[in-house]
Amino acid sequence: MSTTYSTHAYTPGLRVCWCTSVRKERRLPLPGEVLVRKGQTVSQDQIVARTEVPGEVQIVNAASLLEIEPEELERCMLKKVGEMVEKDEIIAFRKGFFGLTKKYVKSPIRGKIEYFSGTTGNVSIRAEPTKIEIDAYIPGNVVETLSNEAVVIETKAALIEGIFGIGGERKGEIYIGVEDPSEEISPENVNERCRGKIVVGGSTASFEAIKRAADFGARGLIVGGLEFKQIKEILGYEIGVAITGHENLSLTIILTEGFGRLEMAKKTFNILKTFEGYNASINGATQIRAGVIRPEIIIPLQKEECREEAEILSSSLKPGTKVRVIRHPYFGCLGRVVDLPIEIDCVEAECQVRVAVVELQNGRKVKVPRANIELFDW
């Protein structure tokens, strides 16, 4: 078989780096106020931007409740437009004949009177706005501010991108719960020492171990893989194909290798073990369709600790490139590309595709469709 440059292929890859420059954009959902300036140094938990989301509007048909015509509503109103009202506070009142009966309208929420209408008889009450604050997520320098909507923060950090995750942004110290990346973290290894920590659990974790991690207040759990059915067991429902990361969980879970019991890649494990005790920022948000979002583990480093390495992101596939197979029957296997035949080949699924010849870590050479591998610097 011969390799020619015409057979080089564009191939996506996961970033697993001892040290790299990480930039994170922190964006408000609505325009608001940016609280930091370009060039400023920020801490992990520092609030960098804030805004207010307008509250929902509740409409009350006050004229109907008072049993009056809409044009009579104004003289019955006890509150003016713009005034704040408490929940269940009386906002309109009418006495019946000879004062024997009384009709009144209570506010269903705490909020502000927006308007009342003499045409419809309705009173509009807007709930208080929801305050939203965004923290820096990572310590570093503000390298850009985007009007009144966002800031960009840069830091030097160890970076690990995973395959799949659930749960949102969390911060905590790295805690290694196993001795070897092939080891499953047992429930017995999950204890009080995990409180407030991001626990590294080797190849996989049982539901009991995950539950104990949550009960002991762990902020996150990082493992090689989980069975897909465990995700439903954890969440209580089937997960869809949308972006993950918004699940109502007390800890974030990140799978570095995929689904099933999969040994964590040695480089990934070694990075985590080296930086045990360091503060990290993690996010389980994952999107596998267009606009791919990877779950991430960011371990900020001091400048003197960081020797930046060349990253393999998305580039041309060529002999010698380190890869990981992402489809069965070699799912999760690591290896090196040894050849890229120019000819179309027939694979086990009886499809005619372009293939790569990959030498796995055990020395075996296999043909794999190029679409079934990703760059991975193991």
Short mmCIF file of C-alpha atoms in Angstrom, two decimals:
data_model
loop_
_atom_site.label_atom_id
_atom_site.label_comp_id
_atom_site.label_asym_id
_atom_site.label_seq_id
_atom_site.Cartn_x
_atom_site.Cartn_y
_atom_site.Cartn_z
CA MET A 1 0.00 0.00 0.00
CA SER A 2 1.23 3.48 -0.73
CA THR A 3 0.47 6.77 0.90
CA THR A 4 -0.01 9.84 -1.22
CA TYR A 5 -0.65 13.41 -0.22
CA SER A 6 -3.95 13.32 -2.07
CA THR A 7 -5.23 10.96 0.58
CA HIS A 8 -4.67 13.29 3.52
CA ALA A 9 -7.95 13.95 5.30
CA TYR A 10 -9.37 16.66 7.54
CA THR A 11 -10.00 14.97 10.88
CA PRO A 12 -11.46 16.36 14.11
CA GLY A 13 -9.65 15.84 17.39
CA LEU A 14 -10.04 16.17 21.12
CA ARG A 15 -7.71 18.49 22.96
CA VAL A 16 -5.79 16.92 25.83
CA CYS A 17 -2.97 19.30 26.75
CA TRP A 18 -0.58 19.68 29.66
CA CYS A 19 -0.58 23.40 29.03
CA THR A 20 -2.25 25.67 26.51
CA SER A 21 -3.87 29.09 26.23
CA VAL A 22 -7.57 28.86 27.06
CA ARG A 23 -10.01 31.61 26.13
CA LYS A 24 -13.56 31.64 27.46
CA GLU A 25 -16.27 34.05 26.39
CA ARG A 26 -18.65 34.91 29.23
CA ARG A 27 -21.84 36.23 27.62
CA LEU A 28 -25.04 37.59 29.15
CA PRO A 29 -28.38 36.32 27.79
CA LEU A 30 -29.49 39.96 27.41
CA PRO A 31 -27.51 43.21 27.23
CA GLY A 32 -26.55 44.42 30.68
CA GLU A 33 -23.49 45.71 32.50
CA VAL A 34 -19.89 44.52 32.11
CA LEU A 35 -18.10 44.93 35.43
CA VAL A 36 -14.48 44.48 34.35
CA ARG A 37 -12.16 46.22 31.91
CA LYS A 38 -9.70 44.99 29.32
CA GLY A 39 -6.36 44.09 30.88
CA GLN A 40 -7.83 43.42 34.32
CA THR A 41 -6.91 40.24 36.21
CA VAL A 42 -9.93 38.33 37.52
CA SER A 43 -10.40 35.43 39.92
CA GLN A 44 -12.39 32.27 39.25
CA ASP A 45 -15.48 33.35 41.20
CA GLN A 46 -15.40 37.06 40.38
CA ILE A 47 -18.62 38.46 38.89
CA VAL A 48 -17.72 39.93 35.50
CA ALA A 49 -21.14 40.87 34.09
CA ARG A 50 -24.74 41.18 35.20
CA THR A 51 -28.16 41.93 33.81
CA GLU A 52 -31.85 41.69 34.64
CA VAL A 53 -34.39 39.56 32.80
CA PRO A 54 -37.84 41.19 32.84
CA GLY A 55 -40.40 39.34 34.94
CA GLU A 56 -43.49 37.66 33.54
CA VAL A 57 -46.72 39.62 33.18
CA GLN A 58 -49.91 38.49 34.88
CA ILE A 59 -53.23 39.81 33.61
CA VAL A 60 -56.16 40.08 36.03
CA ASN A 61 -59.68 40.80 34.75
CA ALA A 62 -60.45 43.13 37.63
CA ALA A 63 -63.71 44.51 36.21
CA SER A 64 -65.18 41.02 36.04
CA LEU A 65 -64.12 40.21 39.61
CA LEU A 66 -65.59 43.50 40.87
CA GLU A 67 -68.72 42.97 38.76
CA ILE A 68 -68.46 46.42 37.18
CA GLU A 69 -68.17 47.86 33.70
CA PRO A 70 -64.58 48.31 32.43
CA GLU A 71 -64.91 52.11 32.34
CA GLU A 72 -65.68 52.08 36.09
CA LEU A 73 -62.38 50.36 36.96
CA GLU A 74 -60.30 53.52 37.46
CA ARG A 75 -62.34 54.78 40.43
CA CYS A 76 -62.04 51.34 42.11
CA MET A 77 -58.25 51.06 41.79
CA LEU A 78 -56.29 51.38 45.04
CA LYS A 79 -52.90 51.30 43.31
CA LYS A 80 -51.47 53.54 40.61
CA VAL A 81 -49.51 52.56 37.52
CA GLY A 82 -45.86 52.07 38.48
CA GLU A 83 -46.56 51.20 42.11
CA MET A 84 -45.17 48.01 43.67
CA VAL A 85 -47.63 45.53 45.14
CA GLU A 86 -47.16 42.45 47.29
CA LYS A 87 -48.66 39.06 46.56
CA ASP A 88 -52.30 38.92 47.80
CA GLU A 89 -52.34 42.68 48.38
CA ILE A 90 -55.70 44.28 47.51
CA ILE A 91 -55.30 46.40 44.36
CA ALA A 92 -58.95 47.26 43.61
CA PHE A 93 -62.06 47.50 45.81
CA ARG A 94 -65.79 48.15 45.46
CA LYS A 95 -68.59 48.38 48.01
CA GLY A 96 -71.95 46.90 47.14
CA PHE A 97 -75.40 48.36 47.76
CA PHE A 98 -75.62 50.16 51.12
CA GLY A 99 -72.15 48.80 51.93
CA LEU A 100 -73.56 45.37 52.69
CA THR A 101 -71.27 43.56 50.23
CA LYS A 102 -67.64 44.14 49.34
CA LYS A 103 -65.81 43.11 46.21
CA TYR A 104 -62.03 43.26 45.90
CA VAL A 105 -59.17 42.12 43.68
CA LYS A 106 -55.87 40.75 45.03
CA SER A 107 -52.55 40.75 43.22
CA PRO A 108 -51.54 37.17 42.30
CA ILE A 109 -47.82 38.05 42.47
CA ARG A 110 -45.32 40.50 43.89
CA GLY A 111 -44.60 43.03 41.20
CA LYS A 112 -45.38 46.38 39.63
CA ILE A 113 -48.67 47.67 38.19
CA GLU A 114 -47.92 48.15 34.48
CA TYR A 115 -51.33 49.41 33.38
CA PHE A 116 -55.06 49.06 33.79
CA SER A 117 -57.55 49.39 30.97
CA GLY A 118 -60.92 51.11 30.97
CA THR A 119 -61.68 49.27 27.74
CA THR A 120 -61.02 45.66 28.76
CA GLY A 121 -61.19 45.99 32.53
CA ASN A 122 -57.82 44.24 32.85
CA VAL A 123 -54.98 45.05 35.23
CA SER A 124 -51.45 44.10 34.15
CA ILE A 125 -48.89 43.27 36.85
CA ARG A 126 -45.26 42.52 35.97
CA ALA A 127 -43.24 40.31 38.30
CA GLU A 128 -39.90 41.54 39.60
CA PRO A 129 -36.99 41.11 37.20
CA THR A 130 -34.65 38.17 37.66
CA LYS A 131 -31.08 39.22 38.34
CA ILE A 132 -28.43 37.28 36.43
CA GLU A 133 -24.76 37.45 37.29
CA ILE A 134 -21.98 35.70 35.37
CA ASP A 135 -18.69 34.83 37.03
CA ALA A 136 -15.31 34.54 35.35
CA TYR A 137 -15.37 30.69 35.51
CA ILE A 138 -11.57 30.68 35.11
CA PRO A 139 -8.95 32.98 36.66
CA GLY A 140 -7.01 35.00 34.13
CA ASN A 141 -6.78 38.24 32.20
CA VAL A 142 -9.62 40.05 30.47
CA VAL A 143 -8.46 40.26 26.86
CA GLU A 144 -11.65 41.63 25.34
CA THR A 145 -14.91 43.27 26.36
CA LEU A 146 -17.84 43.11 23.97
CA SER A 147 -19.97 46.20 24.54
CA ASN A 148 -22.45 45.54 27.35
CA GLU A 149 -22.88 41.85 26.63
CA ALA A 150 -19.72 39.79 27.13
CA VAL A 151 -16.10 39.53 28.19
CA VAL A 152 -13.33 37.21 27.01
CA ILE A 153 -10.94 35.81 29.63
CA GLU A 154 -7.64 34.11 28.84
CA THR A 155 -5.50 31.90 31.04
CA LYS A 156 -2.77 29.28 30.84
CA ALA A 157 -4.16 25.90 31.81
CA ALA A 158 -4.10 22.16 31.41
CA LEU A 159 -7.08 21.30 29.22
CA ILE A 160 -8.96 18.04 28.72
CA GLU A 161 -11.94 17.71 26.39
CA GLY A 162 -14.24 14.76 26.99
CA ILE A 163 -16.64 12.75 24.86
CA PHE A 164 -19.88 13.31 26.78
CA GLY A 165 -21.06 15.07 29.90
CA ILE A 166 -24.10 16.05 31.92
CA GLY A 167 -24.42 18.89 34.40
CA GLY A 168 -23.25 22.47 34.08
CA GLU A 169 -20.34 24.56 35.26
CA ARG A 170 -18.67 23.51 38.50
CA LYS A 171 -15.44 24.44 40.28
CA GLY A 172 -13.41 22.49 42.82
CA GLU A 173 -10.15 20.77 43.65
CA ILE A 174 -9.06 17.72 41.69
CA TYR A 175 -9.22 14.56 43.84
CA ILE A 176 -7.92 11.22 42.55
CA GLY A 177 -10.13 8.36 43.75
CA VAL A 178 -8.28 5.47 42.07
CA GLU A 179 -4.69 4.31 41.64
CA ASP A 180 -4.90 3.29 38.00
CA PRO A 181 -6.84 4.57 34.95
CA SER A 182 -8.22 1.07 34.32
CA GLU A 183 -9.66 0.84 37.84
CA GLU A 184 -13.34 1.36 38.62
CA ILE A 185 -13.98 3.75 41.48
CA SER A 186 -15.74 1.78 44.21
CA PRO A 187 -18.44 3.20 46.51
CA GLU A 188 -16.02 2.63 49.42
CA ASN A 189 -13.56 5.10 47.86
CA VAL A 190 -16.20 7.82 47.82
CA ASN A 191 -16.24 9.45 51.24
CA GLU A 192 -16.05 12.74 53.13
CA ARG A 193 -12.76 13.58 51.40
CA CYS A 194 -14.75 14.03 48.18
CA ARG A 195 -16.79 16.95 49.56
CA GLY A 196 -16.41 19.99 47.32
CA LYS A 197 -13.98 18.11 45.06
CA ILE A 198 -13.90 17.03 41.43
CA VAL A 199 -13.42 13.29 41.77
CA VAL A 200 -11.41 11.33 39.19
CA GLY A 201 -12.69 7.78 39.00
CA GLY A 202 -10.70 5.76 36.45
CA SER A 203 -12.54 3.57 33.94
CA THR A 204 -16.11 3.77 35.25
CA ALA A 205 -18.37 4.14 38.29
CA SER A 206 -21.43 2.27 39.52
CA PHE A 207 -24.72 4.04 40.20
CA GLU A 208 -24.07 3.56 43.92
CA ALA A 209 -20.67 5.28 43.66
CA ILE A 210 -22.21 8.18 41.72
CA LYS A 211 -25.00 8.53 44.29
CA ARG A 212 -22.49 8.52 47.14
CA ALA A 213 -20.45 11.19 45.36
CA ALA A 214 -23.55 13.38 45.16
CA ASP A 215 -24.51 12.64 48.78
CA PHE A 216 -21.02 13.58 50.00
CA GLY A 217 -21.18 16.88 48.10
CA ALA A 218 -18.71 16.19 45.29
CA ARG A 219 -18.79 18.92 42.62
CA GLY A 220 -17.95 16.62 39.74
CA LEU A 221 -17.04 13.09 38.67
CA ILE A 222 -14.66 12.27 35.81
CA VAL A 223 -14.50 8.70 34.48
CA GLY A 224 -13.53 6.94 31.26
CA GLY A 225 -17.07 5.79 30.51
CA LEU A 226 -20.51 4.81 31.76
CA GLU A 227 -23.13 2.48 30.34
CA PHE A 228 -25.73 4.51 28.45
CA LYS A 229 -28.52 3.07 30.62
CA GLN A 230 -26.79 4.60 33.66
CA ILE A 231 -27.44 8.08 32.26
CA LYS A 232 -31.19 7.41 32.38
CA GLU A 233 -30.78 5.95 35.87
CA ILE A 234 -28.99 9.11 37.03
CA LEU A 235 -31.36 11.59 35.39
CA GLY A 236 -34.60 9.66 35.73
CA TYR A 237 -35.41 10.16 32.04
CA GLU A 238 -34.06 9.41 28.57
CA ILE A 239 -31.65 12.04 27.36
CA GLY A 240 -32.34 13.59 23.96
CA VAL A 241 -30.05 14.89 21.23
CA ALA A 242 -30.07 18.52 22.29
CA ILE A 243 -27.30 20.29 24.18
CA THR A 244 -26.67 18.79 27.61
CA GLY A 245 -25.43 20.77 30.59
CA HIS A 246 -28.71 22.10 31.96
CA GLU A 247 -29.68 18.98 33.90
CA ASN A 248 -30.80 19.44 37.49
CA LEU A 249 -27.87 17.60 39.09
CA SER A 250 -25.81 18.38 42.17
CA LEU A 251 -22.62 17.28 40.41
CA THR A 252 -21.29 17.33 36.87
CA ILE A 253 -20.28 14.05 35.21
CA ILE A 254 -17.76 13.90 32.36
CA LEU A 255 -16.89 10.81 30.30
CA THR A 256 -13.44 11.15 28.77
CA GLU A 257 -13.58 8.09 26.49
CA GLY A 258 -17.22 7.24 25.71
CA PHE A 259 -19.96 4.80 26.71
CA GLY A 260 -19.19 1.51 28.40
CA ARG A 261 -16.39 0.52 30.75
CA LEU A 262 -13.41 2.23 29.12
CA GLU A 263 -9.97 2.72 30.57
CA MET A 264 -9.17 6.40 30.83
CA ALA A 265 -6.40 7.40 28.41
CA LYS A 266 -3.08 7.42 30.26
CA LYS A 267 -2.23 10.97 29.23
CA THR A 268 -5.61 12.20 30.51
CA PHE A 269 -5.18 10.36 33.80
CA ASN A 270 -1.59 11.51 34.22
CA ILE A 271 -2.56 15.15 33.74
CA LEU A 272 -5.32 14.86 36.34
CA LYS A 273 -3.07 12.99 38.78
CA THR A 274 -0.23 15.48 38.38
CA PHE A 275 -2.54 18.35 39.22
CA GLU A 276 -4.37 16.69 42.12
CA GLY A 277 -5.24 19.38 44.65
CA TYR A 278 -5.37 22.12 42.00
CA ASN A 279 -8.57 24.08 41.46
CA ALA A 280 -10.31 23.20 38.23
CA SER A 281 -13.32 24.43 36.28
CA ILE A 282 -15.46 21.82 34.54
CA ASN A 283 -18.54 21.89 32.34
CA GLY A 284 -20.52 18.87 31.13
CA ALA A 285 -22.25 20.72 28.28
CA THR A 286 -22.16 18.53 25.15
CA GLN A 287 -23.53 18.92 21.64
CA ILE A 288 -22.72 16.28 19.06
CA ARG A 289 -24.44 17.83 16.07
CA ALA A 290 -23.43 20.94 14.11
CA GLY A 291 -21.54 23.40 16.26
CA VAL A 292 -19.91 20.71 18.38
CA ILE A 293 -19.57 21.48 22.09
CA ARG A 294 -17.26 19.26 24.13
CA PRO A 295 -17.37 18.75 27.90
CA GLU A 296 -14.25 20.29 29.37
CA ILE A 297 -11.86 20.17 32.31
CA ILE A 298 -9.75 23.31 32.73
CA ILE A 299 -6.96 23.37 35.34
CA PRO A 300 -5.54 26.92 35.54
CA LEU A 301 -1.75 27.07 36.01
CA GLN A 302 0.78 29.66 37.05
CA LYS A 303 3.01 30.93 34.25
CA GLU A 304 6.09 29.23 35.71
CA GLU A 305 4.23 25.88 35.83
CA CYS A 306 3.23 26.01 32.21
CA ARG A 307 5.33 24.79 29.31
CA GLU A 308 3.01 25.15 26.37
CA GLU A 309 2.89 22.21 23.98
CA ALA A 310 1.86 22.05 20.37
CA GLU A 311 -1.80 21.15 20.11
CA ILE A 312 -3.33 18.73 17.67
CA LEU A 313 -6.77 20.09 16.88
CA SER A 314 -8.24 19.55 13.44
CA SER A 315 -5.66 18.92 10.79
CA SER A 316 -4.50 16.70 8.02
CA LEU A 317 -4.41 13.00 8.85
CA LYS A 318 -1.07 11.45 7.93
CA PRO A 319 1.12 8.46 8.81
CA GLY A 320 2.37 8.66 12.38
CA THR A 321 -0.64 10.63 13.62
CA LYS A 322 -1.98 9.42 16.96
CA VAL A 323 -5.69 8.62 16.83
CA ARG A 324 -8.56 7.07 18.71
CA VAL A 325 -11.21 4.87 17.09
CA ILE A 326 -14.71 6.13 17.84
CA ARG A 327 -16.84 3.33 16.39
CA HIS A 328 -17.15 -0.41 16.96
CA PRO A 329 -15.60 -2.95 16.67
CA TYR A 330 -12.50 -1.03 17.83
CA PHE A 331 -14.32 1.66 19.79
CA GLY A 332 -12.03 3.41 22.29
CA CYS A 333 -8.83 1.81 20.95
CA LEU A 334 -5.77 4.03 20.59
CA GLY A 335 -3.22 3.75 17.83
CA ARG A 336 -1.13 5.38 15.12
CA VAL A 337 -1.94 5.80 11.44
CA VAL A 338 0.49 3.74 9.36
CA ASP A 339 -1.07 4.12 5.92
CA LEU A 340 -3.76 6.02 4.03
CA PRO A 341 -4.60 3.99 0.90
CA ILE A 342 -5.82 6.11 -1.98
CA GLU A 343 -8.15 3.35 -3.19
CA ILE A 344 -11.76 3.07 -2.00
CA ASP A 345 -12.09 -0.02 0.22
CA CYS A 346 -14.96 -2.24 1.34
CA VAL A 347 -15.37 -2.47 5.13
CA GLU A 348 -17.28 -4.96 7.28
CA ALA A 349 -20.53 -3.01 6.90
CA GLU A 350 -20.19 -3.62 3.12
CA CYS A 351 -19.76 0.11 2.48
CA GLN A 352 -17.29 1.52 -0.03
CA VAL A 353 -15.28 4.13 1.88
CA ARG A 354 -11.83 5.61 2.25
CA VAL A 355 -9.96 3.92 5.08
CA ALA A 356 -6.94 4.42 7.30
CA VAL A 357 -4.67 1.60 8.38
CA VAL A 358 -4.15 2.00 12.12
CA GLU A 359 -1.65 0.15 14.29
CA LEU A 360 -3.30 -0.32 17.67
CA GLN A 361 -1.39 -0.23 20.93
CA ASN A 362 -1.31 -4.05 21.00
CA GLY A 363 0.53 -4.06 17.65
CA ARG A 364 -2.43 -5.22 15.57
CA LYS A 365 -3.02 -3.40 12.28
CA VAL A 366 -6.65 -2.76 11.32
CA LYS A 367 -8.50 -0.98 8.54
CA VAL A 368 -10.83 1.70 9.84
CA PRO A 369 -13.08 4.12 7.93
CA ARG A 370 -11.52 7.57 8.20
CA ALA A 371 -14.81 8.94 9.54
CA ASN A 372 -14.47 6.55 12.50
CA ILE A 373 -11.27 8.00 13.94
CA GLU A 374 -10.36 11.25 15.64
CA LEU A 375 -7.02 12.84 16.41
CA PHE A 376 -6.06 12.09 19.99
CA ASP A 377 -2.61 12.73 21.44
CA TRP A 378 -2.45 9.84 23.88
#
